[in-house]
Amino acid sequence: MVRPAGQRRAPRPVVPVNENAAPDAPSGSRVPRFSRRALLGAAAGAGVAGIAAGVTATEIAGTRTPQPPSQVVAFRGDRQAGIITAAQDRLHFAAFDVITTDRSQLVALLQQWTTAAERMTRGEETFENGAVGLSDYRPPTDTGEALGLAASSLTLTIGFGPGLFGPDAENPTRPDRFGIAAHRPAALAPLPVFPLDELEPARSGGDICIQACADDPQVAVHAIRNLARMGFGVVSVRWSQLGFGRTSSTSVDQQTPRNMFGFKDGTANLKAEEPEQLDTWVWVQPADNPAAAQWMTGGSYLVARRIRMHIERWDRASLFEQERVIGRSKGEGAPLGQSGEFDAPNFDLTNGRSPVIARDAHVRLAHADNLDGVQILRRGYNFTDGSDGFGHLDAGLFFIAFCRNPADQFVPMQQALAAKDALGEYITHNGSALFACPPGVAPGHWWGQTLFES
Amino acid sequence: MVRPAGQRRAPRPVVPVNENAAPDAPSGSRVPRFSRRALLGAAAGAGVAGIAAGVTATEIAGTRTPQPPSQVVAFRGDRQAGIITAAQDRLHFAAFDVITTDRSQLVALLQQWTTAAERMTRGEETFENGAVGLSDYRPPTDTGEALGLAASSLTLTIGFGPGLFGPDAENPTRPDRFGIAAHRPAALAPLPVFPLDELEPARSGGDICIQACADDPQVAVHAIRNLARMGFGVVSVRWSQLGFGRTSSTSVDQQTPRNMFGFKDGTANLKAEEPEQLDTWVWVQPADNPAAAQWMTGGSYLVARRIRMHIERWDRASLFEQERVIGRSKGEGAPLGQSGEFDAPNFDLTNGRSPVIARDAHVRLAHADNLDGVQILRRGYNFTDGSDGFGHLDAGLFFIAFCRNPADQFVPMQQALAAKDALGEYITHNGSALFACPPGVAPGHWWGQTLFES
């Protein structure tokens, strides 16, 4: 679906057509004066499959680049979208501080967010006629920069940080502002400080996160901006991060992308097509929590790490060194000693006396075989945030991983990597956060309802 | 064209196929061990039009999203690409300080840059087999993160800043490091400080700029990163800026995009289809300069302004106020009092006693009718650079304009806007730079050759 495009339309007179009215459109909403709507079909490469009243193909064909097939990813379901959804190409991730102590305000925001988020994932404005259709004398309820853009596979995924739940081991005196301390799942414990961490508070933590992924970055930015805006007085943006290119595949149908070191990333990732593996490593199971934390059943924990890559240092390393550090070939992405990207690494192979895959190679230390079988679902993004003031690009990997229990999965993995990984010479972790992402939003439910009504 | 994809390929053995060898491939280059190549055709939506030896359709179909038609924009010609080229969707812009005083080093870099830039705009690595094909014991000559990505309409546009030319009115003692002070065009004078400017040195100025525009942001980032890398010891990144969405159309075939205020931007822009207008307002003409600065004939001046938009303040303004400030309707983008986006504004219309388009409306102040007919070619991008530490998104417009003489065009326009524009309440200019972009690169020539050999 496409938001009202609005170009070359007839003058302002009221057009009471409302053929796409959402079932949850606020009752009593004003008659729209801006009701152009169009549909982009999902047929590969075609673009325009269905066109609503009043829009001609010529008008839509004004777009310069043929749109990739518009996809709407379902917002509601047993699981939140944006976790095992085939990774979209662009990211805008925001972490919020909750600045109210009024539980009802927070709940009201979560309810408003849910309605707006669902609408935006369908390619609609945050509210019916939000950008220009309601009143001249009020601020528009949608900021408008996504008018005319397709749904673009937008997913919006919410998570709750430790600070929302009051006291924990790291902050024993933190107040239980919202009366939910009893519902804190044990797995939402602060991450330890890892060797070589150089975490910046302004890039770390947060009470709530929203991950926006889309094929069009303007759609992702629009979503975060409008949700942040709706939260005025209740939440405040603590930090946010744009990612311009995915570094993981989460489906067997996806080609493995490359990170800023030029290597394929996420080859051995968990995939959406492996439901048993996902139940083992991604989705929180009923047995994981006592009754008070059953609201997380079917959810997952999101670990975010901003990994600055020292690309200039890396770019001066020989290909031999780069492949030794990673433990894979740069071109094909095959484990050293093998020929295909998806060949299993053989850590016992030797080249004379030394192992073909070095003892401190990233692929060895991060591999499930060397972590008692532990796996995680990676869903990270390349970023470049301008320059660092020293003549270098501030580039790297915004690492996102989903796991059933970070203490059993991400923490031991990162402990092994931070201590020994040859890659440590070329990267610095400077941001870190952990969030509990509840299960999917059931029909009629709102974000976090299982928590706040549990 | 597509860079070697390299997934699921046969093992490492040398494959001496080199069906796409560029005419300028370095002689004596090693036999590639990584020679997969494929072609993406330009047929709308189809994607794979031609496939080179050794690549099957199935392998390419591993890509999740069907690629938009791959376009190669010609690097050489009378004019530099990236000025009147139909504006691509994504930007990476870098400003460099030249850190050497050795003219021959700078010239050598410009020559190397030219070869690499031309290759990258064709969708190739910076050097033949640069990522993995040359030597295990040297750093790869291409960083590799664009392997497998299409050319994506990449354009690379170079400009030279005032600092390269030695002394000027603002810096009378600056040394003439490269012996080109006599070739400074008068139009490359420092911009004045405008009312309300809050310029940050770390976002302003620079001796050389490179503008990378592409349909895929990873292709643009890869290009800037590799050019920056090649410049080690000669240039240093002073600042850089990513843009996620174009805010201008530069062709009548393009739909007008929206900026972060949710308004269509650039409706009245100059267009590639108006050659006479372009000669008047964009391209430097022979009569503009004395003999010593004829190297700029056919070039243009690039003005870059980082405009932080106070989107939270804006988002709390009524639709009436927003439309009053801009002077256009938000939905359609029509001048107030008119019905169509491309209708001419009527500045004499009144609504009772007050003008329909306010006296301080942006569209009035910026309109050619109110600037003695002056026009510029706008080619800016929306940006969001994380958060500002005060709970707000650091978002705005990275304004880029091309003009024949900034002193006659951009400066009076910005003087009029900075002093009176109602939009001034909602924006802050915090970065500024001016560059002289030479004419196009003739066959066999290199970037800046008209300057350094003039």
Short mmCIF file of C-alpha atoms in Angstrom, two decimals, chain A residues 8-162:
data_model
loop_
_atom_site.label_atom_id
_atom_site.label_comp_id
_atom_site.label_asym_id
_atom_site.label_seq_id
_atom_site.Cartn_x
_atom_site.Cartn_y
_atom_site.Cartn_z
CA ARG A 8 -0.87 17.00 -8.96
CA ARG A 9 -4.13 16.32 -7.17
CA ALA A 10 -7.30 18.36 -7.44
CA PRO A 11 -7.65 21.43 -5.24
CA ARG A 12 -8.47 21.29 -1.57
CA PRO A 13 -12.22 20.62 -1.67
CA VAL A 14 -13.36 17.84 0.55
CA VAL A 15 -13.29 14.41 -1.04
CA PRO A 16 -15.34 12.08 1.13
CA VAL A 17 -13.95 8.94 -0.45
CA ASN A 18 -12.43 6.70 2.18
CA GLU A 19 -12.01 3.38 0.50
CA ASN A 20 -9.14 2.18 2.64
CA ALA A 21 -10.45 3.21 6.03
CA ALA A 22 -8.76 1.06 8.62
CA PRO A 23 -10.99 -0.84 11.03
CA ASP A 24 -9.40 1.06 13.87
CA ALA A 25 -9.86 4.52 12.41
CA PRO A 26 -10.89 6.83 15.24
CA SER A 27 -14.63 7.26 15.26
CA GLY A 28 -15.82 10.77 14.68
CA SER A 29 -12.76 11.62 12.60
CA ARG A 30 -13.28 14.50 10.26
CA VAL A 31 -14.12 13.98 6.66
CA PRO A 32 -10.79 13.74 4.88
CA ARG A 33 -9.87 16.47 2.47
CA PHE A 34 -6.91 14.42 1.34
CA SER A 35 -7.95 10.96 0.48
CA ARG A 36 -5.93 9.86 -2.47
CA ARG A 37 -4.83 6.34 -2.02
CA ALA A 38 -3.20 3.78 -4.19
CA LEU A 39 -2.09 0.24 -3.94
CA LEU A 40 1.22 -1.16 -4.96
CA GLY A 41 0.98 -4.83 -5.67
CA ALA A 42 3.43 -7.40 -4.52
CA ALA A 43 4.16 -8.83 -7.94
CA ALA A 44 7.91 -8.95 -8.43
CA GLY A 45 9.20 -5.95 -10.26
CA ALA A 46 5.82 -4.80 -11.47
CA GLY A 47 5.05 -2.18 -8.89
CA VAL A 48 1.59 -0.99 -9.71
CA ALA A 49 -0.89 -3.81 -9.36
CA GLY A 50 -3.99 -2.07 -8.14
CA ILE A 51 -4.98 1.55 -8.28
CA ALA A 52 -7.67 3.16 -6.20
CA ALA A 53 -10.16 5.70 -7.45
CA GLY A 54 -8.73 8.98 -8.59
CA VAL A 55 -5.14 7.95 -9.19
CA THR A 56 -3.83 7.33 -12.65
CA ALA A 57 -0.92 5.15 -13.57
CA THR A 58 0.79 8.13 -15.10
CA GLU A 59 0.88 9.91 -11.82
CA ILE A 60 2.45 7.01 -10.03
CA ALA A 61 4.87 6.46 -12.89
CA GLY A 62 6.31 9.86 -12.02
CA THR A 63 8.53 8.05 -9.57
CA ARG A 64 12.04 7.93 -10.92
CA THR A 65 13.14 4.51 -9.78
CA PRO A 66 10.70 1.64 -10.19
CA GLN A 67 9.74 0.70 -6.65
CA PRO A 68 10.68 -2.77 -5.51
CA PRO A 69 7.59 -4.80 -4.77
CA SER A 70 5.79 -3.21 -1.86
CA GLN A 71 5.50 -5.60 1.00
CA VAL A 72 3.39 -5.28 4.07
CA VAL A 73 4.71 -7.37 6.95
CA ALA A 74 1.93 -8.36 9.34
CA PHE A 75 2.13 -6.37 12.56
CA ARG A 76 0.11 -8.77 14.71
CA GLY A 77 0.72 -12.43 15.41
CA ASP A 78 2.18 -14.85 17.90
CA ARG A 79 5.62 -13.29 17.53
CA GLN A 80 6.72 -9.70 17.03
CA ALA A 81 7.72 -8.88 13.48
CA GLY A 82 11.30 -7.74 12.95
CA ILE A 83 12.95 -10.69 14.67
CA ILE A 84 12.81 -13.60 12.24
CA THR A 85 11.39 -11.42 9.45
CA ALA A 86 13.73 -11.60 6.47
CA ALA A 87 16.13 -8.79 7.37
CA GLN A 88 15.22 -5.57 5.56
CA ASP A 89 18.01 -3.45 4.15
CA ARG A 90 17.72 -0.31 6.35
CA LEU A 91 17.42 0.39 10.07
CA HIS A 92 16.52 3.18 12.44
CA PHE A 93 16.83 2.06 16.05
CA ALA A 94 15.86 4.27 18.99
CA ALA A 95 16.29 3.84 22.74
CA PHE A 96 14.05 5.94 24.98
CA ASP A 97 14.20 7.02 28.59
CA VAL A 98 10.79 7.03 30.24
CA ILE A 99 10.56 10.43 31.90
CA THR A 100 7.22 10.05 33.65
CA THR A 101 6.47 8.12 36.83
CA ASP A 102 2.79 7.89 35.95
CA ARG A 103 1.94 4.37 34.94
CA SER A 104 -1.30 5.39 33.24
CA GLN A 105 0.59 7.83 31.00
CA LEU A 106 3.01 5.11 29.97
CA VAL A 107 0.21 2.65 29.27
CA ALA A 108 -1.69 5.24 27.26
CA LEU A 109 1.41 5.89 25.17
CA LEU A 110 1.93 2.18 24.53
CA GLN A 111 -1.67 1.98 23.34
CA GLN A 112 -1.29 4.99 21.05
CA TRP A 113 2.01 3.66 19.77
CA THR A 114 0.42 0.32 18.92
CA THR A 115 -2.30 1.88 16.78
CA ALA A 116 0.14 4.16 14.98
CA ALA A 117 2.74 1.43 14.52
CA GLU A 118 0.25 -0.96 12.99
CA ARG A 119 -0.96 1.73 10.62
CA MET A 120 2.55 2.66 9.54
CA THR A 121 3.47 -0.95 8.82
CA ARG A 122 0.55 -0.96 6.40
CA GLY A 123 2.01 2.09 4.67
CA GLU A 124 -0.49 4.48 6.21
CA GLU A 125 -0.13 7.65 8.22
CA THR A 126 0.01 7.42 12.02
CA PHE A 127 -3.61 8.54 12.13
CA GLU A 128 -6.24 8.63 9.41
CA ASN A 129 -5.55 11.79 7.38
CA GLY A 130 -2.90 12.62 9.91
CA ALA A 131 -0.66 14.77 7.76
CA VAL A 132 -3.12 17.27 6.35
CA GLY A 133 -6.65 15.98 6.79
CA LEU A 134 -7.75 16.86 10.29
CA SER A 135 -7.58 20.54 11.13
CA ASP A 136 -5.78 23.64 10.01
CA TYR A 137 -5.58 24.81 13.57
CA ARG A 138 -3.92 21.81 15.16
CA PRO A 139 -0.52 20.28 14.57
CA PRO A 140 -0.82 17.49 12.01
CA THR A 141 -0.86 14.09 13.68
CA ASP A 142 1.51 12.68 11.06
CA THR A 143 4.66 14.51 10.08
CA GLY A 144 4.15 13.79 6.40
CA GLU A 145 7.58 12.90 5.04
CA ALA A 146 6.46 9.38 4.16
CA LEU A 147 3.45 10.48 2.11
CA GLY A 148 3.67 8.74 -1.22
CA LEU A 149 6.15 6.11 -0.06
CA ALA A 150 5.32 2.41 -0.02
CA ALA A 151 4.96 0.28 3.12
CA SER A 152 8.50 -0.95 2.34
CA SER A 153 8.31 -4.04 4.56
CA LEU A 154 8.39 -1.82 7.64
CA THR A 155 8.55 -3.71 10.92
CA LEU A 156 8.45 -2.09 14.35
CA THR A 157 9.69 -4.14 17.26
CA ILE A 158 9.44 -3.02 20.88
CA GLY A 159 11.57 -4.01 23.86
CA PHE A 160 11.68 -3.06 27.52
CA GLY A 161 14.95 -2.26 29.29
CA PRO A 162 15.99 -3.07 32.85
#
